[in-house]
Structure formats: C-alpha cells, structure tokens
Coordinates of C-alpha atoms and ligand atoms in Angstrom, one line a residue:
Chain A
X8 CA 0.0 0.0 0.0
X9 CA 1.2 3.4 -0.9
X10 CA 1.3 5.8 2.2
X11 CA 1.8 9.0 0.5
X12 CA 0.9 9.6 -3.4
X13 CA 1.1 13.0 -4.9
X14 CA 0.2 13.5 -8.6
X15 CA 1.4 16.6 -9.8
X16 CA 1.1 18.9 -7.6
X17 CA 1.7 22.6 -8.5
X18 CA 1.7 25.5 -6.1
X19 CA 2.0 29.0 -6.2
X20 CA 1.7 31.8 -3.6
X21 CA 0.9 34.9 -5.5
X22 CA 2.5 34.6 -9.0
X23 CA 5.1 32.4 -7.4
X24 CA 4.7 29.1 -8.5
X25 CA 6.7 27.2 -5.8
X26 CA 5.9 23.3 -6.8
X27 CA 6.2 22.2 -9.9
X28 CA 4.8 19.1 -11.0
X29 CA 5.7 17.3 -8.0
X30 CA 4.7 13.5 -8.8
X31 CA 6.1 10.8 -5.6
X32 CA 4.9 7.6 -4.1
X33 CA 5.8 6.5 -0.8
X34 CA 5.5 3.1 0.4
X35 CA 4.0 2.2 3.9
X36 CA 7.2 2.3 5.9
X37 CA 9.5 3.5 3.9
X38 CA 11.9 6.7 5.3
X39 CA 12.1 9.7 3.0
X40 CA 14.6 12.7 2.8
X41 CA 13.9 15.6 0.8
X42 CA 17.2 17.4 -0.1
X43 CA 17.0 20.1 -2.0
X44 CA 18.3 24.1 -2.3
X45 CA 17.0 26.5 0.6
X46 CA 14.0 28.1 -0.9
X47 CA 13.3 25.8 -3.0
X48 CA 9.8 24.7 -1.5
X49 CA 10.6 21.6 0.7
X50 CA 8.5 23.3 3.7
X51 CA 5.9 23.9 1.4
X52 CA 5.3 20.5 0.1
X53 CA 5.1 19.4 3.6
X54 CA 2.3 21.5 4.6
X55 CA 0.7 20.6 2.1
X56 CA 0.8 17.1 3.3
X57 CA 0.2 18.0 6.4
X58 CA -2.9 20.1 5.9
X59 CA -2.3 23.4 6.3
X60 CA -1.6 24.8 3.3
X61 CA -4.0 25.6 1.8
X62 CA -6.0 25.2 5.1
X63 CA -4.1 28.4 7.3
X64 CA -1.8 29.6 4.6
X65 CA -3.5 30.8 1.1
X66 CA -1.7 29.3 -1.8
X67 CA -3.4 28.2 -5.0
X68 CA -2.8 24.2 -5.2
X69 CA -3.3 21.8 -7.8
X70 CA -2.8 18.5 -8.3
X71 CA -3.5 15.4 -6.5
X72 CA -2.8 14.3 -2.7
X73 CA -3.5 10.2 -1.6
X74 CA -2.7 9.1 2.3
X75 CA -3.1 5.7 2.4
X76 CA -5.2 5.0 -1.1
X77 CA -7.9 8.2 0.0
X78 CA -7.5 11.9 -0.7
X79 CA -6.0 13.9 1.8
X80 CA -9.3 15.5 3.3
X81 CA -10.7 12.2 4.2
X82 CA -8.5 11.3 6.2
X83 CA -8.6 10.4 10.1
X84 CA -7.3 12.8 12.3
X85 CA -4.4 11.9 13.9
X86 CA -3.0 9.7 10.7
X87 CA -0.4 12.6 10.5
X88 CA 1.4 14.2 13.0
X89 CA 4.9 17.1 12.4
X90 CA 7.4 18.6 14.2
X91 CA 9.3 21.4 13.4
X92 CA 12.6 22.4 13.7
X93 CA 11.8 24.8 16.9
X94 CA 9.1 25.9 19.2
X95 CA 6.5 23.3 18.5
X96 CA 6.8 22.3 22.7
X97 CA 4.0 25.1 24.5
X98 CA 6.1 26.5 27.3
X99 CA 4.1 26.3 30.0
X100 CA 3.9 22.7 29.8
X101 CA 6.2 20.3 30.9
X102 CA 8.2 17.8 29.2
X103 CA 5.0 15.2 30.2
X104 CA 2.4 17.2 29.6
X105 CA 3.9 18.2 26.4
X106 CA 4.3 14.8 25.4
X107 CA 0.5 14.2 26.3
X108 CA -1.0 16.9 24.1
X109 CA -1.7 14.7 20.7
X110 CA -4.1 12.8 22.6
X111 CA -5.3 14.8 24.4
X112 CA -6.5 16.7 21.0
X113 CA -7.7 13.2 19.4
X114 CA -9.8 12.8 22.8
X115 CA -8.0 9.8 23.8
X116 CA -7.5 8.0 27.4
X117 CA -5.2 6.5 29.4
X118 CA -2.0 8.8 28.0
X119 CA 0.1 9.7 30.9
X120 CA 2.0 6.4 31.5
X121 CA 2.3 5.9 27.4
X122 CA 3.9 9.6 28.0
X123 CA 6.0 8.4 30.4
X124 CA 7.2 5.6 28.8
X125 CA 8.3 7.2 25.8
X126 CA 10.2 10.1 27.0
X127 CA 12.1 7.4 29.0
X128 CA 12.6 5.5 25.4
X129 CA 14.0 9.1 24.4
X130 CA 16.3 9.0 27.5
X131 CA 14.8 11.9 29.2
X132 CA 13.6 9.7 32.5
X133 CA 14.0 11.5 35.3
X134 CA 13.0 14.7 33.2
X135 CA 9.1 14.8 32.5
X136 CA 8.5 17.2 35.3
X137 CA 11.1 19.9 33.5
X138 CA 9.6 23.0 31.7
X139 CA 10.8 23.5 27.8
X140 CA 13.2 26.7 29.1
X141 CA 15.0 24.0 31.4
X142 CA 15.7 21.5 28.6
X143 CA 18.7 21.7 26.7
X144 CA 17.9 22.0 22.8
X145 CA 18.3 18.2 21.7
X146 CA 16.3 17.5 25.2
X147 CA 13.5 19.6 23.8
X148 CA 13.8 18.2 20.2
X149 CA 13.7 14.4 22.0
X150 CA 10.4 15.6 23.8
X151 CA 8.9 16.9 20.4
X152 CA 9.8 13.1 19.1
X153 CA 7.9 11.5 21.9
X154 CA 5.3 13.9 21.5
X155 CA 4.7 13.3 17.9
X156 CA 5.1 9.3 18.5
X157 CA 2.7 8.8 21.6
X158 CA -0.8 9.0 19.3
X159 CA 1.3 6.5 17.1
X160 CA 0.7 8.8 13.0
X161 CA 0.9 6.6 10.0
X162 CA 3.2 9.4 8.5
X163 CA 5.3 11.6 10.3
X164 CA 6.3 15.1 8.8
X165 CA 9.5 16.2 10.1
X166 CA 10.8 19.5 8.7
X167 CA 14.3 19.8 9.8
X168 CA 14.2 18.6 13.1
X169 CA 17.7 18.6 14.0
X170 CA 18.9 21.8 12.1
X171 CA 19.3 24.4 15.9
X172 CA 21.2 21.2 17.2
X173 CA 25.0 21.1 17.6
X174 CA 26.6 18.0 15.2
X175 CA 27.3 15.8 18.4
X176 CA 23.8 16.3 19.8
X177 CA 22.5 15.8 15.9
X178 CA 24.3 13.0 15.9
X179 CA 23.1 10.9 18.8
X180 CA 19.7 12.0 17.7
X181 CA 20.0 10.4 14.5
X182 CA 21.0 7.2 16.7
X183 CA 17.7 7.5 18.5
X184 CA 15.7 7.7 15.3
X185 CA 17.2 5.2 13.7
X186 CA 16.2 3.0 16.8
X187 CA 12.4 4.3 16.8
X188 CA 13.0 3.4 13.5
X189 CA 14.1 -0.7 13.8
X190 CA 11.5 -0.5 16.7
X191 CA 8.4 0.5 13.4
X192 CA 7.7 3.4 16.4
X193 CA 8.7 5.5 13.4
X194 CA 6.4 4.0 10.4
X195 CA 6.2 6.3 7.5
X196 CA 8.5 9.5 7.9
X197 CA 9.1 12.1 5.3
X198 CA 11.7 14.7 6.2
X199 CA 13.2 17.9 4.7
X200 CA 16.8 18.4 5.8
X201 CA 20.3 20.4 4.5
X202 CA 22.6 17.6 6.0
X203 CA 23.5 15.1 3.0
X204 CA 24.6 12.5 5.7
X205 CA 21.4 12.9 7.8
X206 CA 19.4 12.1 4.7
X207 CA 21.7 9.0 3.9
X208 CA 21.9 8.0 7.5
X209 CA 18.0 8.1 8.4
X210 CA 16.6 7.2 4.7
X211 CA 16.0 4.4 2.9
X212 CA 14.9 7.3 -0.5
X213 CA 16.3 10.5 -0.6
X214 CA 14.2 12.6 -3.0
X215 CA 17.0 15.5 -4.4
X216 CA 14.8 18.5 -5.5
X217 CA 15.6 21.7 -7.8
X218 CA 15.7 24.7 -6.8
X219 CA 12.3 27.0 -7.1
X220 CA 10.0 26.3 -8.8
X221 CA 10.7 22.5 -7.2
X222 CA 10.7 19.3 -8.7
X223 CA 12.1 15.9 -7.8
X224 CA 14.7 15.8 -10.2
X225 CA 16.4 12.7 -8.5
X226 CA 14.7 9.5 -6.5
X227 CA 18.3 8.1 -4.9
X228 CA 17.5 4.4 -3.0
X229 CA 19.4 4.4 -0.4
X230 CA 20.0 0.8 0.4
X231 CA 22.6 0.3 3.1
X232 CA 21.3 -2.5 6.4
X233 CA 21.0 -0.6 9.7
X234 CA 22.0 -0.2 12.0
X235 CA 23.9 2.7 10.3
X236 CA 25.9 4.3 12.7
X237 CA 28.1 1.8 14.9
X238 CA 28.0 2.1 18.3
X239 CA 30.8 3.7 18.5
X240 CA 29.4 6.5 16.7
X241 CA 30.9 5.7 13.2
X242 CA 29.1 5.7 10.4
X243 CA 29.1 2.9 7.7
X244 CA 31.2 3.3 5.3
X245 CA 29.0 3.0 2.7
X246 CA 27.0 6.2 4.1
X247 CA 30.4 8.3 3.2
X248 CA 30.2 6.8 0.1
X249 CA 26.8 7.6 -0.7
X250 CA 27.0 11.1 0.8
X251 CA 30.0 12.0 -1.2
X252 CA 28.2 10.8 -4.4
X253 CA 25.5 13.4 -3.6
X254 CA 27.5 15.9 -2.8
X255 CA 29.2 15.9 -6.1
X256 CA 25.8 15.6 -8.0
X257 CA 24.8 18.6 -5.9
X258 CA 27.8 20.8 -6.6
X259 CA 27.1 19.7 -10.4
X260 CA 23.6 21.1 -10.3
X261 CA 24.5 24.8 -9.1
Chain B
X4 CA 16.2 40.8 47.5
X5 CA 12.4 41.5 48.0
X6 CA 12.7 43.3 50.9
X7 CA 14.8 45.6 49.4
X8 CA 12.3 46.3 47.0
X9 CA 9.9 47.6 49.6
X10 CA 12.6 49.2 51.6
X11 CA 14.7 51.6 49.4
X12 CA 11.6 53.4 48.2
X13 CA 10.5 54.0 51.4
X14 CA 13.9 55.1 52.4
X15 CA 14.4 57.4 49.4
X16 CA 10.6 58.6 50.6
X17 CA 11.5 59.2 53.6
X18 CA 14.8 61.0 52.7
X19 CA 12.4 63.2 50.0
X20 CA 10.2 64.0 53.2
X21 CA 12.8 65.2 55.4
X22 CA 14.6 66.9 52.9
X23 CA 11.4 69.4 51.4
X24 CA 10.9 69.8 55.3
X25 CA 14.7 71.3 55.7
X26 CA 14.8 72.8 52.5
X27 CA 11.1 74.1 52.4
X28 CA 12.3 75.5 56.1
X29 CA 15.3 76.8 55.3
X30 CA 14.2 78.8 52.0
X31 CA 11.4 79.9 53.8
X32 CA 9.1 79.3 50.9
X33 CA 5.3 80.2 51.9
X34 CA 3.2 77.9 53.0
X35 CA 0.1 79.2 50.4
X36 CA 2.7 78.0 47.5
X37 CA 4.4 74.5 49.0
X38 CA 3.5 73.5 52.9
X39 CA 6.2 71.6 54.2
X40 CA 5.8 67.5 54.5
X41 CA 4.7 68.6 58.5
X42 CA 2.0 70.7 58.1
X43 CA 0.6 68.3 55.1
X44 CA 0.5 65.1 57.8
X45 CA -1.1 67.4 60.6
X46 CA -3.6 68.0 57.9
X47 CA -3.7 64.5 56.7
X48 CA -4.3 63.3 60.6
X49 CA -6.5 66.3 61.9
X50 CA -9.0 65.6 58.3
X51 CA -8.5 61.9 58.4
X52 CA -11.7 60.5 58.8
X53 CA -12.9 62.7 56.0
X54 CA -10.5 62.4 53.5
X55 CA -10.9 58.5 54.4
X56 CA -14.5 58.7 53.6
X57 CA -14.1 60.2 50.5
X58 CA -11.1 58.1 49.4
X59 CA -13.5 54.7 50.2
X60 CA -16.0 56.6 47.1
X61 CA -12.8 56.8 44.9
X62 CA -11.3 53.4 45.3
X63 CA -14.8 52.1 45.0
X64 CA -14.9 53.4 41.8
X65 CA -11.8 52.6 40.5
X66 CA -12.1 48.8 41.4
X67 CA -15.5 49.3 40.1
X68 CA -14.8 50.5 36.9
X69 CA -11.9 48.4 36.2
X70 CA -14.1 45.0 36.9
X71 CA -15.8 46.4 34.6
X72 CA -13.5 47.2 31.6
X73 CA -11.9 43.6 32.2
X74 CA -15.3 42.2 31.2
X75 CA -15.6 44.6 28.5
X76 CA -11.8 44.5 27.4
X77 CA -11.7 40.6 27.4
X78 CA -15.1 40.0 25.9
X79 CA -14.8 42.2 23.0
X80 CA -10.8 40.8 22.0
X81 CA -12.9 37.4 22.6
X82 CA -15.7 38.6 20.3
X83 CA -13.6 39.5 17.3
X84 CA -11.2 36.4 18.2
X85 CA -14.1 34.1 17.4
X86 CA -16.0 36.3 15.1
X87 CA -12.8 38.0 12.9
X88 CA -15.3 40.0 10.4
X89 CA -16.4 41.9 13.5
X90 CA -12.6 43.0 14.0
X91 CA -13.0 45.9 11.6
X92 CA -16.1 46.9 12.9
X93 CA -14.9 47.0 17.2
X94 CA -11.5 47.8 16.9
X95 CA -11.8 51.1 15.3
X96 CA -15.2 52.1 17.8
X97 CA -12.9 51.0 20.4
X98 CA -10.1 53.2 19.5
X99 CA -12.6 56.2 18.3
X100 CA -14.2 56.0 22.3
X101 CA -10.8 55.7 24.0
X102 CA -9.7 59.1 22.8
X103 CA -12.9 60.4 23.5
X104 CA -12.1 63.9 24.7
X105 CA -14.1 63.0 28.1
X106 CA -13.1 66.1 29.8
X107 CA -15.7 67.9 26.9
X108 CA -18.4 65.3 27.0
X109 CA -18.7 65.5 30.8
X110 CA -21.6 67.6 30.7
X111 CA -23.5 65.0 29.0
X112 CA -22.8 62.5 30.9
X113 CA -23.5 64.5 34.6
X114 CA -26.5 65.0 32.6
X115 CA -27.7 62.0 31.8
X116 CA -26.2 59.4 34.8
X117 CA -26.0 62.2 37.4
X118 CA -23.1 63.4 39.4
X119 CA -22.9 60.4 41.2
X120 CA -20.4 57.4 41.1
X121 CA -21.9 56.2 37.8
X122 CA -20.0 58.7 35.2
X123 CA -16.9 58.1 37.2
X124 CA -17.2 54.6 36.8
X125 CA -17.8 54.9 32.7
X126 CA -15.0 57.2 33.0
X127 CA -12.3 54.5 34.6
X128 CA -13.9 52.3 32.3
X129 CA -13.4 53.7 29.0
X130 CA -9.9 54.3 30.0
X131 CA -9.1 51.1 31.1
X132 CA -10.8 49.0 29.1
X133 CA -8.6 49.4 25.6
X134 CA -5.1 48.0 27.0
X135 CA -6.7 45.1 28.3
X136 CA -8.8 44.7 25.2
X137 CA -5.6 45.3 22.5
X138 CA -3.1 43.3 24.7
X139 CA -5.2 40.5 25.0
X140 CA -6.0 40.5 21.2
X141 CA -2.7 41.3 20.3
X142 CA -2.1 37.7 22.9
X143 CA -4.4 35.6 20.9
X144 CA -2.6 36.4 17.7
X145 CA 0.9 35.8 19.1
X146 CA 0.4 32.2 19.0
X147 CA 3.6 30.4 17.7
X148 CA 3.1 29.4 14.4
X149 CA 4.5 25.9 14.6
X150 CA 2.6 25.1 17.1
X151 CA -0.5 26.5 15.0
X152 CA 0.8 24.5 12.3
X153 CA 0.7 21.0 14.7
X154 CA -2.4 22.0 16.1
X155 CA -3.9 22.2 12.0
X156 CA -2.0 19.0 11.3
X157 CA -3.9 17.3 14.4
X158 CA -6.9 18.8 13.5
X159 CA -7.6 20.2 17.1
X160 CA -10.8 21.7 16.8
X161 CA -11.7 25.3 17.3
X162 CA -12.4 25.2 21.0
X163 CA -9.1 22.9 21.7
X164 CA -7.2 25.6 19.6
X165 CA -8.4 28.3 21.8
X166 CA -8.0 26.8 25.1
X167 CA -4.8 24.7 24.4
X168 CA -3.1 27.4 23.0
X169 CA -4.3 30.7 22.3
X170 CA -5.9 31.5 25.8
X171 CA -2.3 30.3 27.4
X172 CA -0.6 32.4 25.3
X173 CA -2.6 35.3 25.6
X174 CA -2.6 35.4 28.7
X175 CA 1.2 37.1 29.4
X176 CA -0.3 39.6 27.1
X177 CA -3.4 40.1 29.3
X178 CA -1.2 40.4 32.3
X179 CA 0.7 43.3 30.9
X180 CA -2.9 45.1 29.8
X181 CA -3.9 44.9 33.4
X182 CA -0.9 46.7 34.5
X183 CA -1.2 49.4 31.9
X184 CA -4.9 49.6 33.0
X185 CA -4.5 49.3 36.9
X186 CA -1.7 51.7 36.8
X187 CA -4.6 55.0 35.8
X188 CA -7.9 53.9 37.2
X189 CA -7.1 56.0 40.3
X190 CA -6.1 58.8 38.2
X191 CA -9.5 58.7 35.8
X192 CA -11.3 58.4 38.9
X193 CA -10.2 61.3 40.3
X194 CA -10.4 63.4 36.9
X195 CA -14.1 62.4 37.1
X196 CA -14.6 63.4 40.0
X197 CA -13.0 67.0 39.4
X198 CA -15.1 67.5 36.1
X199 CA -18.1 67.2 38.9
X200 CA -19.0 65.7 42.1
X201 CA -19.9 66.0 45.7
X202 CA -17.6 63.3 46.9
X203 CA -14.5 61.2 46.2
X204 CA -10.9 62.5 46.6
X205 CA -11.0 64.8 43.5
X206 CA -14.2 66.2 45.7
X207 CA -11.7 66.7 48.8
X208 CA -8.8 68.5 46.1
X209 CA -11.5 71.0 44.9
X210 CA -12.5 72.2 48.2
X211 CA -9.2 72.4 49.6
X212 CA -8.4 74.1 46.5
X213 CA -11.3 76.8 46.3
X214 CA -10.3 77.5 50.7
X215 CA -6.8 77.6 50.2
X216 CA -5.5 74.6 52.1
X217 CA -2.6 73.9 50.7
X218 CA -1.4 71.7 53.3
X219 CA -4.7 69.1 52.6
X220 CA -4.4 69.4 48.7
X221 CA -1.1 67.8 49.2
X222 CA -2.4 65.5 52.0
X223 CA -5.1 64.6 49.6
X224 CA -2.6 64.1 46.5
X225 CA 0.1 62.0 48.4
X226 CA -2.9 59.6 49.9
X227 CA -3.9 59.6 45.9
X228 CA -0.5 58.6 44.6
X229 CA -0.1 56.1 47.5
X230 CA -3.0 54.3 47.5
X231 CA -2.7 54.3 43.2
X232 CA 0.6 52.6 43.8
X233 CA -0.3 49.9 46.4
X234 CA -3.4 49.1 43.8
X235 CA -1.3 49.5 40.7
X236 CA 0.8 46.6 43.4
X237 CA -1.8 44.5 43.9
X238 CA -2.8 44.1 40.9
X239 CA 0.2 43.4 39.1
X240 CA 1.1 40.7 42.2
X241 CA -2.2 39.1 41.9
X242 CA -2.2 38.5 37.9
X243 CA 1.7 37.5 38.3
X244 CA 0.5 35.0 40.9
X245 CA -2.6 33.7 38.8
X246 CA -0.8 33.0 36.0
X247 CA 2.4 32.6 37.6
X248 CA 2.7 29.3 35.0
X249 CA 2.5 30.7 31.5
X250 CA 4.3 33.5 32.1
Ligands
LIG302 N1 3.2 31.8 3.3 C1 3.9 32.1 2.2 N2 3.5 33.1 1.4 C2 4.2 33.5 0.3 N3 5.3 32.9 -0.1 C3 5.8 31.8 0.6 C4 5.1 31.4 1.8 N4 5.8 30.4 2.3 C5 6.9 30.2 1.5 N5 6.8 31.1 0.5 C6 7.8 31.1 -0.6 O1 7.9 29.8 -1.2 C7 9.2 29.5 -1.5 C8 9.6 28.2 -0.8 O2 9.6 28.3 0.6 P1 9.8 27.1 1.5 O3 9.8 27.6 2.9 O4 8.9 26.0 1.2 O5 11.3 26.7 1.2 P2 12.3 25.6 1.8 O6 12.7 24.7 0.7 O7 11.6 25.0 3.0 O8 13.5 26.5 2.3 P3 14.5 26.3 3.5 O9 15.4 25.2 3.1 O10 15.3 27.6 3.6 O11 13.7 26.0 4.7 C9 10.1 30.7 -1.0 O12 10.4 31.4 -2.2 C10 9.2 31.4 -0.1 O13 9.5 32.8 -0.2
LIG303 MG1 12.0 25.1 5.1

C-alpha cells in the first residue's frame, strides 16, 4: 500500500509558482529525505501534506494528494502528526504534559504512563516534570519526538528537526531515530533536511529536489542495512560513500 | 532581595520627606505656595476620617470600573477572536471612544447618569478598558506558528485551539494590559470626580483648593498617589501569581 501519493502537484503563492509538478509515491514504511536548495519549496510541500496549506496559509494548489489510497481531506485525524525544527513544545507545559497533548487533542484515554514511557525510550527519564526553558535544545527536540510518536501517525512530517542542534547532539539524535525506527515506532516518515549524511543516515529514499519552482529531479535508494551508525558512533562506510556521491551531484547542479 | 524592594523606596521617601521639610524651612518658601511634608501630615491626621471617607468613594470606583473594563476588554478581543469580520467593525469604535475627549463630554454624561459614582465609573472604564482589550487581542494572535501549524495538522478543533493554546498564550499579554490599565484607574477616577462631584478625593482636592489649604491638597494628592501605587501593586502581584505558569 502506498502511504503517501502525490500527482502533480503545482503550487503558487501569488505569482510564485513554488511546486512544480511534484509527482512521488511513498510506500508504507519507507523513510524519506527531501534534499534540495534553501527556498526551493521543501516546507511547502510538507504543509501541504500536512494540511495546512491551503487550510491556514492561502496558496493556490493543484494537483493530487493520496494518504493511504484516500484523498488527503478524508482522512482520520491523527494519521499525520509534524514537528518542526523549533518551538513546537507550548512552554508552559512540561516535558510530560507536552508529550501528552496529541491525545489529548484526538480525545483519547489512558495517556500519561504511554507519556512516560516514551520520553524514557528518548532518555529523558527523570526529566518529565522539566519545563521546555529548562531542557537543553536536543532534550526539547527528543520531547517533540515523543510527543509526535505517543498517538502513534501513519506518517510523520518532520521538517528539519535537527537543524538548531549542535553535530554531536545531531548525531546521537540520528542514533535514537534510527532505533524508533528498527523499533516501526517511526512508520512512514518524510523529512526535509540540508545535511547530506542525515538524509543518507536516516533514509532508505532520498528525493533530491531543484531549486524554485521545485521538482524531484532525482529519487536516490538508499539501500545500506542498519543499523547505520556503529555504536561507536561511526558511520558505515557505505553512508560516506553515498553522501560524497550526492554531494558531487549537488555541486554539479549549481 | 524582596525586601529591598519595599525598603529603598520608602527610604528614598522618607529621605524626599525630610529633605522638602529642611529645605522648604530653610528657604522659607510660603506655606500658600508649598507647605512643608509637617503641616501636610497634621492635615492628613486632623481631616483623616474625612479624606478616608471620601477616598472609600474613589477606590470604589476605581475597582468598580476596572471590573468592569476587564469584562468589557476581554469579551470584546474574545468577540472578534471568534468572530474576525467583527474586527474591523470593534476595533476602530474601540479606539474612536478611547480618545474620546471626556473632559468635553462631561456635561453630557453628569446629565444624563448624574453626578454620582456612575459617570466616574464609565470614566475608569473607558480608559481602562482598551489596553486590556488590544493586549489581549494582540495575545491571541501571538500564537507560535508551529505550534499553529501541529495543532492544523492534528486537527484540534476550534475550542481545543483556543483553550490549548491561544488562551495560554494570551494570557502574558493580558497580564501586561492589566498593569497598563490598573496603573490610571485612580487617576481617571479622580479626573471624574474633578469635572463634577460632591464626593471622592478629587471632591476633597477641589474644596481644599477653592479654601486655600494647601497643606490638605497635598495630603489629599500623596494619599492619591499612594494608594494608586499599592493598587497599581496589587494588581500586578495578583495577575503575576494567577498565571504565575504561562508567564
Ligand atoms: N506563506 C507564504 N506566502 C508566500 N510565499 C511563501 C510562503 N511560504 C513560502 N513562500 C515562498 O515559497 C518558497 C519556498 O519556501 P519554503 O519555505 O517552502 O522553502 P524551503 O525549501 O523550505 O527553504 P528552506 O530550506 O530555507 O527552509 C520561497 O520562495 C518562499 O518565499
Ligand atoms: Mg523550510
């Protein structure tokens, strides 16, 4: 089953066309990275998935948008859940009470152990009573995680969610995803980022898009086992390989 | 740290005090142009009861009118929160009866509510209610756009949008407009009361003004700036305290 189909999907704010024929289909638990020029639209096309454009933001959209085999208005809520790159924790929660908020929006039950138990699987135990301002940054990007995982989406937006972090906090981040990731806590994920190895490390397609107007102008598998990092903290060799690869194809399209 | 805060005002007031009591002494100024801080607290203790009297009308009205213009200020950023195509329609009324040259329309309204506490009350109210009313609509639309953008992409519905996020966020905003608005409903009491009245503080400062007694004028005006601080105080402590957690 395909999660996420789009059928050429043009966009334009204004006179700006912004997507340009974007045509993808992403298979039920597959990873994707969308890597692409800053500008370009990546941000865009996920609010588009995600809903709110053109729900909260004007834009004037065509084209076609399948989650799971239905269009994109008929779905259920919570099938889709995003986090951002900053601020989407409300400050005057706390790390559990932040993590509770997605069901407590779908109106369900029983969520403050499920809370609990995933901000301990993102190694903040001992933490759920702290506010946002007395997290560090990567603490408060692990709460958004748990948040977004506890009312368990079919597809997870993520636009990039690492990108305030420092590269050693990135990095053991993108050991935790990976893990949600093995564990299927992470099912379908598409994610905008600028970091060639964070694509290669977390995706299993990385989707390279031109600048703006944007198009998919390459559909890379990326087909190397996981566990990619080691526990050491290396990264398989076949990731460098892969990221230099794009790198080069990237230096060749500017 | 806190006690500091209490304590170096009233030591710099106290200082003041002495100091316009040596100074006023020793320049011999006359007592028709600035009585010295002694004669003002002889008059303050000898017309006590009276200026006590008429300083319960004034505070009633104050506290009065501003209970008032939270309703008003708060339901009307509420009204055009939920209803946006009213927006164009309040917010310019609003700003149109704020500057509302009250001092001219007096007349009309000892005329038509009398020259008791009611006009003061519209008075404190019209001044008072437009910060609460702008900060707290200028709250509701300060809500962080990523979390708008989850709360779309979770479909919360209108009523969880507003209480999950926009009424916490506002309510810093809403804070701040009560402090604007606390900080003058003494002072718009009192210009009510001046424009017309037989009691109230402003009551007290136009007789001792039209017999000459300097020395209660000022009694009257320091009880009036004290007891518009200690409100002004109160206020802000109890809002800080109430909502203490999203601020
Ligand atoms: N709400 C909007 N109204 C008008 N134009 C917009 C709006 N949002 C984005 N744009 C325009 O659309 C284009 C794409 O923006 P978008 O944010 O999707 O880029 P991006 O690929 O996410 O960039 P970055 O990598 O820097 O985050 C930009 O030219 C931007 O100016
Ligand atoms: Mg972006």
């Amino acid at each position: 089953m395909n999660a996420v189909t789009t059928e050429n999907l043009n966009l334009w704010f204004g006179n700006q066309q912004v997507l340009n024929g974007i045509t993808f289909a992403v298979n039920k638990g597959e990873v994707v990275a969308f890597l692409g020029p800053s500008g370009c639209g990546k941000s865009t096309l996920l609010r588009v998935l995600g809903g709110i454009i053109p729900k909260i933001t004007p834009a004037r959209v065509e084209g076609k948008v399948y989650l799971f085999d239905s269009p994109l208005e008929e779905t259920k809520a919570g099938a889709i859940d995003l986090m951002s790159q900053e601020g989407s924790l409300l400050s005057w929660r706390t790390a559990l009470e932040n993590t509770q908020l997605g069901m407590e929006i779908l109106g369900r039950r029983n969520h403050r152990n499920k809370a609990q138990e995933l901000l301990q699987k993102v190694g903040l135990n001992g933490f759920c009573q702290r506010l946002p301002r007395e997290l560090s940054g990567g603490m408060r990007q692990r709460v958004a995680l748990a948040a977004t995982l506890i009312t368990q989406p079919e597809l997870l937006l993520m636009d990039e969610p690492l990108a305030n972090l420092d590269s050693l906090t990135r990095e053991s981040m993108w050991q935790l995803i990976e893990e949600l990731i093995n564990q299927n806590l992470i099912k379908t994920a598409l994610f905008v980022t600028h970091s060639i190895e964070e694509a290669v490390v977390l995706a299993n397609r990385i989707f390279r898009m031109s600048s703006c107007p944007c198009r998919i102008i390459e559909d890379v598998p990326v087909e190397i086992p996981r566990p990619r990092i080691k526990s050491n903290g290396a990264l398989d060799p076949s990731c460098l390989e892969l990221a230099n690869y794009l790198r080069a194809k990237i230096r060749g399209d500017q | 740290m806190k006690d500091k805060r209490i304590l170096l005002p009233l030591l710099t007031a106290l200082l003041l005090t002495v100091g316009f009591e040596i100074g006023l002494e020793l320049a011999n100024v006359s007592r028709f142009i600035l009585p010295k801080p002694s004669l003002v607290l002889k008059a303050l203790s000898e017309n006590w009861p009276w200026i006590f009297a008429n300083l319960k009308v004034t505070v009633q009205e104050a506290i009065v009118g501003f209970g008032l213009s939270l309703i008003l200020g708060v339901g009307l950023a509420l009204s055009y929160l939920f209803l946006p195509q009213l927006e164009p329609i309040i917010v310019p009324l609003a700003v149109a009866i704020r500057n509302v040259p009250f001092v001219a329309i007096a007349p009309i309204l000892f005329i038509t509510l009398g020259y008791g506490q009611t006009p003061k009350i519209l008075i404190v109210m019209i001044v008072s209610f437009f910060p609460i009313m702008a900060n707290t609509a200028a709250g509701f639309q300060s809500v962080n756009k990523y979390q708008l953008e989850r709360f779309t992409v979770l479909r919360a519905s209108r009523w969880q949008l507003f209480t999950k996020l926009q009424l916490p966020t506002a309510l810093p905003f809403f804070a701040t407009g009560v402090d604007v608005a606390a900080s003058n409903i003494i002072i718009s009491a009192i210009v009510g009361e001046l424009l017309g009245t037989t009691q109230g503080l402003g009551f007290v400062i136009l007789m001792s003004v039209s017999q000459f007694r300097f020395a209660l004028l000022m009694a009257a005006v320091v009880v009036t700036t004290v007891v518009s601080i200690l409100l002004t105080w109160f206020f802000q402590i109890a809002t800080r305290n109430l909502f203490k957690k999203w601020l």
